[in-house]
Short mmCIF file of C-alpha atoms in Angstrom, two decimals:
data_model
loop_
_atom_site.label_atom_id
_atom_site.label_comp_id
_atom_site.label_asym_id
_atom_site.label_seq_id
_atom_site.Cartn_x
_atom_site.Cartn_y
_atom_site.Cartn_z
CA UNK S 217 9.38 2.31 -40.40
CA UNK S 218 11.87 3.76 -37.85
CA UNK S 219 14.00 2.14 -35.73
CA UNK S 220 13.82 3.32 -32.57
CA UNK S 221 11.77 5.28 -29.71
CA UNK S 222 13.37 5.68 -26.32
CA UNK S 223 11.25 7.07 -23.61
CA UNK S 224 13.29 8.68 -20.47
CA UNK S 225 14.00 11.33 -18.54
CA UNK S 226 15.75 14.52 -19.22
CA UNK S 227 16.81 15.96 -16.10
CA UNK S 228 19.35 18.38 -14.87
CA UNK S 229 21.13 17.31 -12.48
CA UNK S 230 22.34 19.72 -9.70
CA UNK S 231 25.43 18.72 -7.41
CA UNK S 232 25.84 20.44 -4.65
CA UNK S 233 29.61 19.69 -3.15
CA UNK S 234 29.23 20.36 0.37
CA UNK S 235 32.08 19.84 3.74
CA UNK S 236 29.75 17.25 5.37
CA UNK S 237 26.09 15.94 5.08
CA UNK S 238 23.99 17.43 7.29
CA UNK S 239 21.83 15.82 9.77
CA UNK S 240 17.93 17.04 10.57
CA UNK S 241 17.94 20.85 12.42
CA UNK S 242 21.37 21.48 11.15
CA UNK S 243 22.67 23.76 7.82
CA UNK S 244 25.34 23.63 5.87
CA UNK S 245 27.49 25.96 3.11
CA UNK S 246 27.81 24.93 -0.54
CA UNK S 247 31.17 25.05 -2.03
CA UNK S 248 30.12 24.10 -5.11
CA UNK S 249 27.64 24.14 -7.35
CA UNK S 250 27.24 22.30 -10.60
CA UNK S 251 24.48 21.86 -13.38
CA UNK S 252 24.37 18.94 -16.06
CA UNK S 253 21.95 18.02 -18.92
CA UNK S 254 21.15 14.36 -17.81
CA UNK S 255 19.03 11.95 -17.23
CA UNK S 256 18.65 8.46 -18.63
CA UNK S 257 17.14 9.31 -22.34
CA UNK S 258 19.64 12.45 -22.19
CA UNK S 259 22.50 10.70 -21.41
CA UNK S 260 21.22 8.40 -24.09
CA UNK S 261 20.73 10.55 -26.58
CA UNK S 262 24.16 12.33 -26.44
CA UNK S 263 25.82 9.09 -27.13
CA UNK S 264 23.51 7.63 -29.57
CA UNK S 265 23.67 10.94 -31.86
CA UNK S 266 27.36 11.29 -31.68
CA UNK S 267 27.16 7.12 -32.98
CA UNK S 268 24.98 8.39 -36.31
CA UNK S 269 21.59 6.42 -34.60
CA UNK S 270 18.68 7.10 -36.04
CA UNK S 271 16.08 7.48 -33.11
CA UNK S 272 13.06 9.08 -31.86
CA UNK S 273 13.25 10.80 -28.21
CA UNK S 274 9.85 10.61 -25.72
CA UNK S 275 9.89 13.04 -22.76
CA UNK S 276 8.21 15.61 -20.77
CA UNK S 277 9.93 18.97 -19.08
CA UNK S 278 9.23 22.25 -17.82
CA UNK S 279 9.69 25.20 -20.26
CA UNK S 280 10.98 27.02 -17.60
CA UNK S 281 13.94 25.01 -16.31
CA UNK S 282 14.78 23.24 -19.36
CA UNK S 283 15.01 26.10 -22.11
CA UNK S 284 18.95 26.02 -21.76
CA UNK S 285 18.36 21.68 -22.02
CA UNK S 286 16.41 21.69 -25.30
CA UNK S 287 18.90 24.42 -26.90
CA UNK S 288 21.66 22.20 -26.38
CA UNK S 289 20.18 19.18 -27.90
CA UNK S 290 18.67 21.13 -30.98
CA UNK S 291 22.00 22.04 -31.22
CA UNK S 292 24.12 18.82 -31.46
CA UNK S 293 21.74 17.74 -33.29
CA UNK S 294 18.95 15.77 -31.87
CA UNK S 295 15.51 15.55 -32.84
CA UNK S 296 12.86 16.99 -29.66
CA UNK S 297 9.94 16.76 -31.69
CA UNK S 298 8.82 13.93 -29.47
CA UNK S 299 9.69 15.79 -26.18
CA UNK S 300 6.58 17.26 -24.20
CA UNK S 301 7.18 20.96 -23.26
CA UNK S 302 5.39 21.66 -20.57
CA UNK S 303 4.30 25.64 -20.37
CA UNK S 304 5.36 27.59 -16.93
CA UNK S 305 6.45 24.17 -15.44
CA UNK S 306 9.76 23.26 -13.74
CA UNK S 307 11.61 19.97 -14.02
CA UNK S 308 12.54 17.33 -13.79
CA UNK S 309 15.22 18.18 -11.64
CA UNK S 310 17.87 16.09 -9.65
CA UNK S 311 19.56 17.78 -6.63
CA UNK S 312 22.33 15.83 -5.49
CA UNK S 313 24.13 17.50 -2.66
CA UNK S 314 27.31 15.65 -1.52
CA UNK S 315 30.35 15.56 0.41
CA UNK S 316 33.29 13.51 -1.58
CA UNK S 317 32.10 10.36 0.28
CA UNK S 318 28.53 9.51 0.32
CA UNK S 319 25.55 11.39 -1.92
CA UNK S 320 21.79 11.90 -1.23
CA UNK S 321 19.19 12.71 -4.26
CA UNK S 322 16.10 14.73 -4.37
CA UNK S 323 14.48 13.85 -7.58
CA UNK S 324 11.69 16.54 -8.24
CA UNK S 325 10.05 14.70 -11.06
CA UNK S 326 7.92 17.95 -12.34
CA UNK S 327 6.28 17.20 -15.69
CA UNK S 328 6.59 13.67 -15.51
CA UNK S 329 4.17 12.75 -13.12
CA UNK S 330 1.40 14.25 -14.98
CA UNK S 331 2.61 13.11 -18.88
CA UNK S 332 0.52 11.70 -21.06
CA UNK S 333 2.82 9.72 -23.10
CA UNK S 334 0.43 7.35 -24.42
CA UNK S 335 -1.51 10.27 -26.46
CA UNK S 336 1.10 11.11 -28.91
CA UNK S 337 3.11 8.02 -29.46
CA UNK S 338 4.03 6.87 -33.06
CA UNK S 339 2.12 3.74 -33.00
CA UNK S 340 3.12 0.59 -35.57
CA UNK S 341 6.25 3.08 -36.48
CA UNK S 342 9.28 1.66 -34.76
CA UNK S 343 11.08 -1.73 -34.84
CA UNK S 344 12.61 -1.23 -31.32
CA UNK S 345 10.52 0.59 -28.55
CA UNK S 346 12.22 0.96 -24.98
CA UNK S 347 10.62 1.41 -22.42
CA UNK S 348 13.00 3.12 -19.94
CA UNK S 349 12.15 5.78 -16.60
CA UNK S 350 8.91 7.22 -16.27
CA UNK S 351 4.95 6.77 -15.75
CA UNK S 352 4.12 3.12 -15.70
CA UNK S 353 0.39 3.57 -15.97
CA UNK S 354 0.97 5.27 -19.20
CA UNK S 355 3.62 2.85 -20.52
CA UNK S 356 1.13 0.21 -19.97
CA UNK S 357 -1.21 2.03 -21.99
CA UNK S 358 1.20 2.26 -24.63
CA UNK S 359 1.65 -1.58 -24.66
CA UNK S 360 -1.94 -2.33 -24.93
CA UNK S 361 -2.20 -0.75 -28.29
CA UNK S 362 1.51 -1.67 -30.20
CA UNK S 363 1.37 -4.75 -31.78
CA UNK S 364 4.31 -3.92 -34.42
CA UNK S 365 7.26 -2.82 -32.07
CA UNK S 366 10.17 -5.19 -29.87
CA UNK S 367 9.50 -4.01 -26.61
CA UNK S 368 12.38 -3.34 -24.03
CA UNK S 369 11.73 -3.10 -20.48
CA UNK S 370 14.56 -1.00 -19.11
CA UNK S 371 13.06 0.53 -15.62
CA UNK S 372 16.42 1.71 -14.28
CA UNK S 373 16.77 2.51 -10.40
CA UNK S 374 12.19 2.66 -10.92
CA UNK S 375 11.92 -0.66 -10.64
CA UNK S 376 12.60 0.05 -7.46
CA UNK S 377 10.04 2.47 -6.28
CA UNK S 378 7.20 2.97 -8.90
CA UNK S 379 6.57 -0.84 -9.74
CA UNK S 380 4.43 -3.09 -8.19
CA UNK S 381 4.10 -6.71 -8.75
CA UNK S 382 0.94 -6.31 -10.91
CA UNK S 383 2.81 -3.40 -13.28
CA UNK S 384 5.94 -5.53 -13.37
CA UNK S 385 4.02 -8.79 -14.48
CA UNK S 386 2.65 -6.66 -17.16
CA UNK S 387 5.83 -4.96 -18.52
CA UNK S 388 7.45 -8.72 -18.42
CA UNK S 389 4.87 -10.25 -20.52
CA UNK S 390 5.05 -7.48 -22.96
CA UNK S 391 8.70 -7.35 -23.28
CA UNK S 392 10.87 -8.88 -25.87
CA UNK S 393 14.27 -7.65 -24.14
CA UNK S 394 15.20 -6.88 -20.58
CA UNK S 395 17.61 -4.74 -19.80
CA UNK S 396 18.62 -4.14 -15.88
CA UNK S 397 21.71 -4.18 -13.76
CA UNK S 398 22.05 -7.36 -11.25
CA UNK S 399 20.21 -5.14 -8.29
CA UNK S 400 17.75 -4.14 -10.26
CA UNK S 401 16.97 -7.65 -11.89
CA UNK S 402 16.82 -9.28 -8.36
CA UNK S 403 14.58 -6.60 -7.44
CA UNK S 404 12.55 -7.81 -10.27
CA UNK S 405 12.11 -11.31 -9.32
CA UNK S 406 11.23 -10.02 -5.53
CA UNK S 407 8.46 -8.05 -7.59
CA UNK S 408 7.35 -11.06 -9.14
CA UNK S 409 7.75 -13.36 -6.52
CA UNK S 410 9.91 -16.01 -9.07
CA UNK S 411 12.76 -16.95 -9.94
CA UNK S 412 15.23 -16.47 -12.89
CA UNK S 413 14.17 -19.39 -14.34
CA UNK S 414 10.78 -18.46 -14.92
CA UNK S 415 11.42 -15.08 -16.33
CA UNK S 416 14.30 -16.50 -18.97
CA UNK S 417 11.47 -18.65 -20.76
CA UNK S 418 8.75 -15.76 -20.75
CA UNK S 419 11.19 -13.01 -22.01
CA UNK S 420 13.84 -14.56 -24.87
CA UNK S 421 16.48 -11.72 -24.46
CA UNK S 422 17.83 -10.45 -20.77
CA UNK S 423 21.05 -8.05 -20.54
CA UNK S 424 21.94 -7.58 -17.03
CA UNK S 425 24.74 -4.98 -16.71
CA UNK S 426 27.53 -5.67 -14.56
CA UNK S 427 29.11 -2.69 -14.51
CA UNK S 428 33.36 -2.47 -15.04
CA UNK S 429 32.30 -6.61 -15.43
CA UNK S 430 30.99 -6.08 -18.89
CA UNK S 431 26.98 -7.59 -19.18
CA UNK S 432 25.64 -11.06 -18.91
CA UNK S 433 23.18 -11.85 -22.08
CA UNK S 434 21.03 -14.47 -21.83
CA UNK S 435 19.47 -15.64 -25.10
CA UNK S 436 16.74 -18.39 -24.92
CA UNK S 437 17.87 -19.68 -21.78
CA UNK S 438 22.05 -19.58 -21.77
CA UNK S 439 23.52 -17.07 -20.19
CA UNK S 440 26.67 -15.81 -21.28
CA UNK S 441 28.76 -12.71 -20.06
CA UNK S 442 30.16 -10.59 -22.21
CA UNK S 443 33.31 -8.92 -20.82
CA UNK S 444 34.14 -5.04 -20.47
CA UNK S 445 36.94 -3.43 -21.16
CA UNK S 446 38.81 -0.99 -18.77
CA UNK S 447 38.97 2.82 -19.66
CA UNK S 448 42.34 4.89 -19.94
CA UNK S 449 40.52 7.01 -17.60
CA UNK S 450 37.36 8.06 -15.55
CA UNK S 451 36.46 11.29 -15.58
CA UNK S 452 32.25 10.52 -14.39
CA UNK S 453 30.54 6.93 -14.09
CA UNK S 454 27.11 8.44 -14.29
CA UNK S 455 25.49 7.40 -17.27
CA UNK S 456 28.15 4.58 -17.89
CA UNK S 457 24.38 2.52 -18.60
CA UNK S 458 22.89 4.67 -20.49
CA UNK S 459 26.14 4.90 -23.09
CA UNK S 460 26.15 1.05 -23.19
CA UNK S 461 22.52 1.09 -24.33
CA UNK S 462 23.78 3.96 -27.05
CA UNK S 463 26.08 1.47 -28.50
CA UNK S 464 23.47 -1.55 -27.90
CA UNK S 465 21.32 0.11 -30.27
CA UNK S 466 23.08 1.40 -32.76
CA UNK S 467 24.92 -1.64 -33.57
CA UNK S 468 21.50 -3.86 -33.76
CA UNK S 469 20.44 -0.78 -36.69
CA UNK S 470 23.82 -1.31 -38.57
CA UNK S 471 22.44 -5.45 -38.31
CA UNK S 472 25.06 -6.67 -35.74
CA UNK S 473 23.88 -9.93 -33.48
CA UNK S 474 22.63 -9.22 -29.95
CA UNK S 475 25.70 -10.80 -28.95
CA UNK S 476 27.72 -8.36 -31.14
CA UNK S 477 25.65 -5.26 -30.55
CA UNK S 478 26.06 -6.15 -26.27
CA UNK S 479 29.97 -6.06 -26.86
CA UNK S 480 29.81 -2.75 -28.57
CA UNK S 481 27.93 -1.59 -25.78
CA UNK S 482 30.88 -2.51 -23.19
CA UNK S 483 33.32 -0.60 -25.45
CA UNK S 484 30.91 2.12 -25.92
CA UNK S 485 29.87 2.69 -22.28
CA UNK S 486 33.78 2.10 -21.28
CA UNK S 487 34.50 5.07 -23.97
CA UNK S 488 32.07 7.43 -22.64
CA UNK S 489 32.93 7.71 -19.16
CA UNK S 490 36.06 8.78 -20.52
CA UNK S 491 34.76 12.55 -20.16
CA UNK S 492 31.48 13.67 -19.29
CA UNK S 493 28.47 11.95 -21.18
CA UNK S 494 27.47 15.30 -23.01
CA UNK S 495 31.15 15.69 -24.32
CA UNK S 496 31.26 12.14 -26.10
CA UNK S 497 32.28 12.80 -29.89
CA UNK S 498 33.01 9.17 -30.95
CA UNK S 499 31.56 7.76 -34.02
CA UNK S 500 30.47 4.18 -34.68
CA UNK S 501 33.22 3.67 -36.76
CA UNK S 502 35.56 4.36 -34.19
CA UNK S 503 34.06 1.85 -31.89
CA UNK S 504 33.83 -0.66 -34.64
CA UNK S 505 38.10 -0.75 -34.50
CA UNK S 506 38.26 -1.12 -31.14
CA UNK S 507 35.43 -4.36 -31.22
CA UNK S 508 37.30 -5.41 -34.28
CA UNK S 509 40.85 -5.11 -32.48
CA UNK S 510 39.25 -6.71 -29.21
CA UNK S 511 37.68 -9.70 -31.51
CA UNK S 512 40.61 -10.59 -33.48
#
């Protein structure tokens, strides 16, 4: 059995560094323009392979924007056999024009709103299955026939725009582990129309990211945060959630607690945005001193 699938997007991301934002009627120049392999199961995976995980990576793209995408990974080293090329398509792409102050995002989702994930998934194969951005209907579909996997519901900024209360109730009762920053969890409960209460005794595991904070775990019921530690530097935050998943995961598969494996996460995630997300080149081992110098 393998030990993990992680279903995401792989997007590039476009930034567009202009003098001001716009406003409707008007134009603007671009003084800048910058493209990055990204994404929430990119970002992922860059972290995760550098770490040694073992994983399996579910996607969909276009073969036309993302030839330069999938030659990248293939060469670092991770496994696309699970990613969904889609012939003469485009995306998914992220334009993100901004001026040094505030950002807006255009996220053409291309290939992903028609994916069939549900046909070629591994089914009774994995220990860990997380369920991260991308088509509900066919994550639910997913969940109605594996019976062997620990689900994850980690929606990301979605929860915000492609749940509804019915989809959400669904993902929640199916879920082993949550894993959602503080917005995004209070989102959730407005979804559900609950409380916290109610959703710690139907789902045994909840990380809720806290950003430079650390993450709060709550197992069965107590809640306890887990403290970050500060970066000699910041070069890019984006994907600072992503890396902490990274290290979630691959210290669970070396047999670490949850408690543990959500530490290594800070330290991983606090590594990574050290440089930009693609770049990381830390190995678990490497991590493992600096949990084992923070422990002691």
């Amino acid at each position: 059995m393998k030990f993990l699938a992680f279903f995401g997007h792989l997007n590039i991301d476009v930034t567009l560094s202009v003098p001001s934002l716009p406003s409707p009627g008007q134009a603007t120049g671009v003084k800048a323009l910058r493209e990055k392999f990204a994404g929430t199961a990119g970002n992922f995976a860059y972290v995760a392979n550098a770490l040694g995980l073992k994983f399996d990576l579910y996607s969909a793209v276009g073969e036309i924007s993302h030839e330069k995408y999938l030659a990248n990974l293939k060469k670092v080293g991770i496994n696309t056999e699970h990613v969904d090329i889609m012939k003469e398509e485009n995306g998914p792409i992220c334009y993100l024009p901004s001026d040094g102050r505030e950002q807006i995002a255009y996220m053409f989702q291309g290939p992903m709103n028609n994916w069939e994930a549900s046909k070629h998934f591994e089914y009774g194969n994995y220990t860990f299955l997380n369920i991260g951005t991308g088509p509900v209907k066919e994550y639910m579909k997913i969940l109605d026939r594996e019976k062997k996997a620990k689900v994850v519901f980690d929606p990301g900024q979605e929860i915000w725009y492609t749940y509804n209360k019915e989809s959400a109730e669904y993902m929640v009762n199916h879920s082993n582990m949550i894993i959602m920053n503080r917005k995004e969890f209070y989102h959730l409960l407005e979804l559900l129309n609950t409380d916290s209460a109610a959703v710690y005794k139907t789902v045994n595991n909840i990380i809720i990211t806290e950003g430079e904070k650390g993450a709060t775990l709550i197992e069965n019921g107590e809640s306890t945060l887990m403290p970050g530690i500060k970066p000699d530097r910041i070069a890019d935050t984006i994907g600072a959630g992503d890396s902490f998943r990274a290290g979630l995961f691959t210290a669970l598969s070396n047999g670490y607690t949850l408690k543990d494996s959500v530490s290594i996460g800070n330290i991983t995630a606090s590594k990574a945005i050290e440089n930009n997300i693609n770049e990381f080149n830390l190995n678990f081992q490497d991590i493992l001193k600096l949990f084992k110098t923070i422990k002691s």
